[in-house]
């Protein structure tokens, strides 16, 4: 019985999405340039969420920007590439960022 429960829990962990939060953002150095509710070097995550609230394609574009970097959307300072963030982690981070209200 214990083996069956363990196998079920393990299988569920493989298919359940990992949830991003501030801990992941901190671990991936996002919080060095961003904060949830105030501009640091880059915009506040709440500002990002407000700007892209009605943009259906924003999540994919923002996830790519996290990994590859980019600039021009929030002023003169470009966002550097963050190759330590995987594509899956970038999607998780964007989902969390866009949930900030």
Short mmCIF file of N, CA and C in Angstrom, two decimals:
data_model
loop_
_atom_site.label_atom_id
_atom_site.label_comp_id
_atom_site.label_asym_id
_atom_site.label_seq_id
_atom_site.Cartn_x
_atom_site.Cartn_y
_atom_site.Cartn_z
N UNK A 1 0.81 -1.19 0.00
CA UNK A 1 0.00 0.00 0.00
C UNK A 1 0.86 1.26 0.00
N UNK A 2 1.92 1.26 0.83
CA UNK A 2 2.79 2.42 0.89
C UNK A 2 3.48 2.66 -0.45
N UNK A 3 3.87 1.58 -1.10
CA UNK A 3 4.52 1.71 -2.41
C UNK A 3 3.57 2.33 -3.43
N UNK A 4 2.33 1.92 -3.40
CA UNK A 4 1.34 2.45 -4.35
C UNK A 4 1.13 3.94 -4.11
N UNK A 5 1.04 4.34 -2.85
CA UNK A 5 0.88 5.76 -2.54
C UNK A 5 2.11 6.56 -2.96
N UNK A 6 3.28 6.01 -2.70
CA UNK A 6 4.51 6.69 -3.09
C UNK A 6 4.58 6.83 -4.61
N UNK A 7 4.25 5.77 -5.32
CA UNK A 7 4.27 5.82 -6.79
C UNK A 7 3.27 6.84 -7.32
N UNK A 8 2.10 6.89 -6.72
CA UNK A 8 1.09 7.86 -7.13
C UNK A 8 1.55 9.28 -6.86
N UNK A 9 2.12 9.51 -5.69
CA UNK A 9 2.61 10.85 -5.35
C UNK A 9 3.75 11.25 -6.28
N UNK A 10 4.64 10.33 -6.58
CA UNK A 10 5.75 10.62 -7.48
C UNK A 10 5.25 10.94 -8.88
N UNK A 11 4.31 10.17 -9.38
CA UNK A 11 3.75 10.41 -10.71
C UNK A 11 3.05 11.77 -10.75
N UNK A 12 2.32 12.12 -9.71
CA UNK A 12 1.64 13.41 -9.67
C UNK A 12 2.64 14.55 -9.67
N UNK A 13 3.77 14.37 -9.02
CA UNK A 13 4.77 15.44 -8.98
C UNK A 13 5.38 15.66 -10.36
N UNK A 14 5.38 14.66 -11.20
CA UNK A 14 5.93 14.81 -12.54
C UNK A 14 5.00 15.58 -13.47
N UNK A 15 3.71 15.45 -13.26
CA UNK A 15 2.76 16.10 -14.15
C UNK A 15 2.20 17.39 -13.58
N UNK A 16 2.26 17.60 -12.28
CA UNK A 16 1.76 18.84 -11.69
C UNK A 16 2.73 19.97 -11.98
N UNK A 17 2.22 21.13 -12.37
CA UNK A 17 3.12 22.23 -12.65
C UNK A 17 3.78 22.75 -11.38
N UNK A 18 5.02 23.14 -11.50
CA UNK A 18 5.70 23.77 -10.37
C UNK A 18 5.23 25.21 -10.31
N UNK A 19 5.01 25.69 -9.12
CA UNK A 19 4.50 27.04 -8.97
C UNK A 19 5.63 28.00 -8.63
N UNK A 20 5.74 29.05 -9.41
CA UNK A 20 6.75 30.07 -9.17
C UNK A 20 6.26 31.00 -8.08
N UNK A 21 7.17 31.55 -7.38
CA UNK A 21 6.85 32.54 -6.37
C UNK A 21 8.06 33.43 -6.17
N UNK A 22 8.00 34.25 -5.17
CA UNK A 22 9.10 35.17 -4.93
C UNK A 22 10.40 34.43 -4.64
N UNK A 23 10.33 33.25 -4.06
CA UNK A 23 11.54 32.48 -3.77
C UNK A 23 12.26 32.10 -5.06
N UNK A 24 11.52 31.69 -6.09
CA UNK A 24 12.14 31.37 -7.37
C UNK A 24 12.71 32.65 -8.01
N UNK A 25 11.96 33.74 -7.93
CA UNK A 25 12.44 35.01 -8.49
C UNK A 25 13.73 35.46 -7.79
N UNK A 26 13.80 35.24 -6.50
CA UNK A 26 15.01 35.58 -5.74
C UNK A 26 16.15 34.65 -6.13
N UNK A 27 15.88 33.37 -6.21
CA UNK A 27 16.91 32.40 -6.55
C UNK A 27 17.49 32.64 -7.94
N UNK A 28 16.69 33.17 -8.85
CA UNK A 28 17.14 33.39 -10.22
C UNK A 28 17.59 34.84 -10.44
N UNK A 29 17.79 35.58 -9.36
CA UNK A 29 18.32 36.96 -9.37
C UNK A 29 17.38 38.00 -9.97
N UNK A 30 16.12 37.68 -10.12
CA UNK A 30 15.16 38.68 -10.63
C UNK A 30 15.01 39.83 -9.66
N UNK A 31 15.05 39.52 -8.37
CA UNK A 31 14.80 40.53 -7.35
C UNK A 31 15.98 41.50 -7.19
N UNK A 32 17.09 41.24 -7.86
CA UNK A 32 18.21 42.18 -7.84
C UNK A 32 17.85 43.46 -8.59
N UNK A 33 16.97 43.35 -9.59
CA UNK A 33 16.60 44.50 -10.41
C UNK A 33 15.11 44.85 -10.33
N UNK A 34 14.30 43.98 -9.76
CA UNK A 34 12.86 44.18 -9.69
C UNK A 34 12.37 44.00 -8.26
N UNK A 35 11.23 44.59 -7.98
CA UNK A 35 10.50 44.37 -6.73
C UNK A 35 9.04 44.16 -7.11
N UNK A 36 8.27 43.69 -6.19
CA UNK A 36 6.86 43.43 -6.49
C UNK A 36 6.10 44.73 -6.70
N UNK A 37 6.34 45.72 -5.85
CA UNK A 37 5.49 46.90 -5.87
C UNK A 37 6.20 48.23 -6.05
N UNK A 38 7.49 48.21 -6.42
CA UNK A 38 8.19 49.47 -6.68
C UNK A 38 9.28 49.26 -7.72
N UNK A 39 9.57 50.31 -8.45
CA UNK A 39 10.63 50.27 -9.45
C UNK A 39 11.97 50.19 -8.73
N UNK A 40 12.84 49.34 -9.21
CA UNK A 40 14.22 49.28 -8.71
C UNK A 40 15.07 49.71 -9.90
N UNK A 41 15.70 48.80 -10.60
CA UNK A 41 16.35 49.09 -11.87
C UNK A 41 15.32 48.90 -12.98
N UNK A 42 14.60 47.82 -12.87
CA UNK A 42 13.52 47.53 -13.81
C UNK A 42 12.18 47.82 -13.15
N UNK A 43 11.11 47.66 -13.90
CA UNK A 43 9.78 47.99 -13.38
C UNK A 43 9.34 47.03 -12.27
N UNK A 44 8.40 47.49 -11.47
CA UNK A 44 7.78 46.64 -10.46
C UNK A 44 6.99 45.54 -11.16
N UNK A 45 6.94 44.38 -10.56
CA UNK A 45 6.17 43.29 -11.16
C UNK A 45 4.69 43.66 -11.29
N UNK A 46 4.17 44.45 -10.36
CA UNK A 46 2.78 44.89 -10.46
C UNK A 46 2.57 45.77 -11.69
N UNK A 47 3.57 46.58 -12.04
CA UNK A 47 3.49 47.40 -13.26
C UNK A 47 3.48 46.52 -14.50
N UNK A 48 4.32 45.50 -14.49
CA UNK A 48 4.38 44.57 -15.62
C UNK A 48 3.03 43.87 -15.78
N UNK A 49 2.48 43.40 -14.67
CA UNK A 49 1.19 42.71 -14.71
C UNK A 49 0.10 43.63 -15.24
N UNK A 50 0.10 44.88 -14.82
CA UNK A 50 -0.92 45.83 -15.28
C UNK A 50 -0.77 46.11 -16.77
N UNK A 51 0.47 46.30 -17.23
CA UNK A 51 0.69 46.62 -18.64
C UNK A 51 0.25 45.48 -19.56
N UNK A 52 0.49 44.26 -19.16
CA UNK A 52 0.23 43.12 -20.03
C UNK A 52 -1.04 42.34 -19.67
N UNK A 53 -1.89 42.92 -18.83
CA UNK A 53 -3.08 42.23 -18.33
C UNK A 53 -3.99 41.72 -19.45
N UNK A 54 -4.12 42.47 -20.53
CA UNK A 54 -5.04 42.08 -21.61
C UNK A 54 -4.32 41.60 -22.86
N UNK A 55 -3.05 41.30 -22.74
CA UNK A 55 -2.23 40.88 -23.88
C UNK A 55 -2.07 39.36 -23.84
N UNK A 56 -2.79 38.68 -24.70
CA UNK A 56 -2.80 37.21 -24.69
C UNK A 56 -1.44 36.60 -25.04
N UNK A 57 -0.62 37.28 -25.83
CA UNK A 57 0.67 36.75 -26.22
C UNK A 57 1.81 37.18 -25.32
N UNK A 58 1.51 37.93 -24.29
CA UNK A 58 2.55 38.49 -23.44
C UNK A 58 3.37 37.43 -22.72
N UNK A 59 2.74 36.38 -22.25
CA UNK A 59 3.47 35.39 -21.45
C UNK A 59 4.63 34.78 -22.23
N UNK A 60 4.41 34.42 -23.47
CA UNK A 60 5.49 33.83 -24.27
C UNK A 60 6.59 34.84 -24.55
N UNK A 61 6.21 36.08 -24.88
CA UNK A 61 7.22 37.11 -25.16
C UNK A 61 8.03 37.44 -23.91
N UNK A 62 7.36 37.55 -22.78
CA UNK A 62 8.07 37.89 -21.54
C UNK A 62 8.97 36.75 -21.08
N UNK A 63 8.52 35.51 -21.25
CA UNK A 63 9.36 34.36 -20.88
C UNK A 63 10.64 34.36 -21.73
N UNK A 64 10.51 34.64 -23.01
CA UNK A 64 11.69 34.70 -23.88
C UNK A 64 12.61 35.84 -23.46
N UNK A 65 12.02 36.96 -23.06
CA UNK A 65 12.83 38.11 -22.64
C UNK A 65 13.60 37.81 -21.35
N UNK A 66 13.01 37.03 -20.46
CA UNK A 66 13.71 36.66 -19.23
C UNK A 66 14.98 35.88 -19.57
N UNK A 67 14.89 34.97 -20.50
CA UNK A 67 16.04 34.13 -20.85
C UNK A 67 17.03 34.87 -21.74
N UNK A 68 16.53 35.56 -22.76
CA UNK A 68 17.40 36.17 -23.77
C UNK A 68 17.73 37.63 -23.52
N UNK A 69 16.98 38.30 -22.66
CA UNK A 69 17.18 39.73 -22.42
C UNK A 69 16.44 40.56 -23.46
N UNK A 70 16.51 41.85 -23.29
CA UNK A 70 15.85 42.75 -24.22
C UNK A 70 15.77 44.14 -23.65
N UNK A 71 15.24 45.04 -24.41
CA UNK A 71 15.15 46.42 -23.92
C UNK A 71 14.19 47.24 -24.74
N UNK A 72 14.02 48.47 -24.29
CA UNK A 72 13.21 49.42 -25.03
C UNK A 72 11.78 49.54 -24.58
N UNK A 73 11.30 48.63 -23.74
CA UNK A 73 9.91 48.67 -23.31
C UNK A 73 9.69 49.47 -22.04
N UNK A 74 10.72 49.64 -21.24
CA UNK A 74 10.58 50.29 -19.94
C UNK A 74 11.62 51.39 -19.74
N UNK A 75 12.19 51.88 -20.80
CA UNK A 75 13.20 52.93 -20.65
C UNK A 75 14.53 52.52 -21.25
N UNK A 76 15.55 53.27 -20.89
CA UNK A 76 16.86 53.11 -21.52
C UNK A 76 17.63 51.89 -21.04
N UNK A 77 17.37 51.41 -19.84
CA UNK A 77 18.14 50.29 -19.29
C UNK A 77 17.59 48.98 -19.84
N UNK A 78 18.45 48.23 -20.51
CA UNK A 78 18.04 46.94 -21.10
C UNK A 78 18.07 45.85 -20.03
N UNK A 79 17.19 44.89 -20.18
CA UNK A 79 17.20 43.73 -19.30
C UNK A 79 18.23 42.75 -19.83
N UNK A 80 19.19 42.37 -18.99
CA UNK A 80 20.21 41.42 -19.46
C UNK A 80 19.65 40.01 -19.61
N UNK A 81 20.28 39.23 -20.43
CA UNK A 81 19.91 37.82 -20.57
C UNK A 81 20.14 37.11 -19.24
N UNK A 82 19.35 36.11 -18.96
CA UNK A 82 19.49 35.33 -17.73
C UNK A 82 19.52 33.85 -18.10
N UNK A 83 20.66 33.38 -18.62
CA UNK A 83 20.74 32.00 -19.10
C UNK A 83 20.62 30.95 -18.00
N UNK A 84 20.69 31.35 -16.73
CA UNK A 84 20.52 30.37 -15.65
C UNK A 84 19.05 29.99 -15.46
N UNK A 85 18.14 30.69 -16.15
CA UNK A 85 16.71 30.40 -16.08
C UNK A 85 16.33 29.53 -17.27
N UNK A 86 15.75 28.38 -17.01
CA UNK A 86 15.30 27.50 -18.10
C UNK A 86 14.03 28.07 -18.70
N UNK A 87 13.66 27.58 -19.86
CA UNK A 87 12.42 28.03 -20.51
C UNK A 87 11.21 27.73 -19.62
N UNK A 88 11.21 26.57 -18.98
CA UNK A 88 10.10 26.20 -18.09
C UNK A 88 10.04 27.12 -16.87
N UNK A 89 11.19 27.44 -16.30
CA UNK A 89 11.22 28.36 -15.16
C UNK A 89 10.78 29.75 -15.57
N UNK A 90 11.18 30.18 -16.76
CA UNK A 90 10.77 31.50 -17.25
C UNK A 90 9.25 31.57 -17.37
N UNK A 91 8.63 30.52 -17.87
CA UNK A 91 7.15 30.47 -17.97
C UNK A 91 6.52 30.54 -16.58
N UNK A 92 7.10 29.82 -15.63
CA UNK A 92 6.59 29.85 -14.26
C UNK A 92 6.71 31.25 -13.67
N UNK A 93 7.86 31.87 -13.88
CA UNK A 93 8.06 33.23 -13.37
C UNK A 93 7.08 34.21 -13.99
N UNK A 94 6.87 34.12 -15.29
CA UNK A 94 5.94 35.02 -15.95
C UNK A 94 4.52 34.81 -15.43
N UNK A 95 4.14 33.59 -15.23
CA UNK A 95 2.81 33.32 -14.68
C UNK A 95 2.65 33.99 -13.32
N UNK A 96 3.67 33.89 -12.49
CA UNK A 96 3.63 34.52 -11.17
C UNK A 96 3.64 36.04 -11.30
N UNK A 97 4.51 36.58 -12.14
CA UNK A 97 4.59 38.03 -12.32
C UNK A 97 3.26 38.59 -12.79
N UNK A 98 2.66 37.94 -13.78
CA UNK A 98 1.40 38.45 -14.33
C UNK A 98 0.24 38.28 -13.34
N UNK A 99 0.42 37.50 -12.30
CA UNK A 99 -0.63 37.35 -11.29
C UNK A 99 -0.57 38.45 -10.24
N UNK A 100 0.48 39.25 -10.24
CA UNK A 100 0.60 40.32 -9.26
C UNK A 100 -0.41 41.42 -9.57
N UNK A 101 -1.17 41.81 -8.62
CA UNK A 101 -2.19 42.84 -8.83
C UNK A 101 -2.02 43.98 -7.85
#
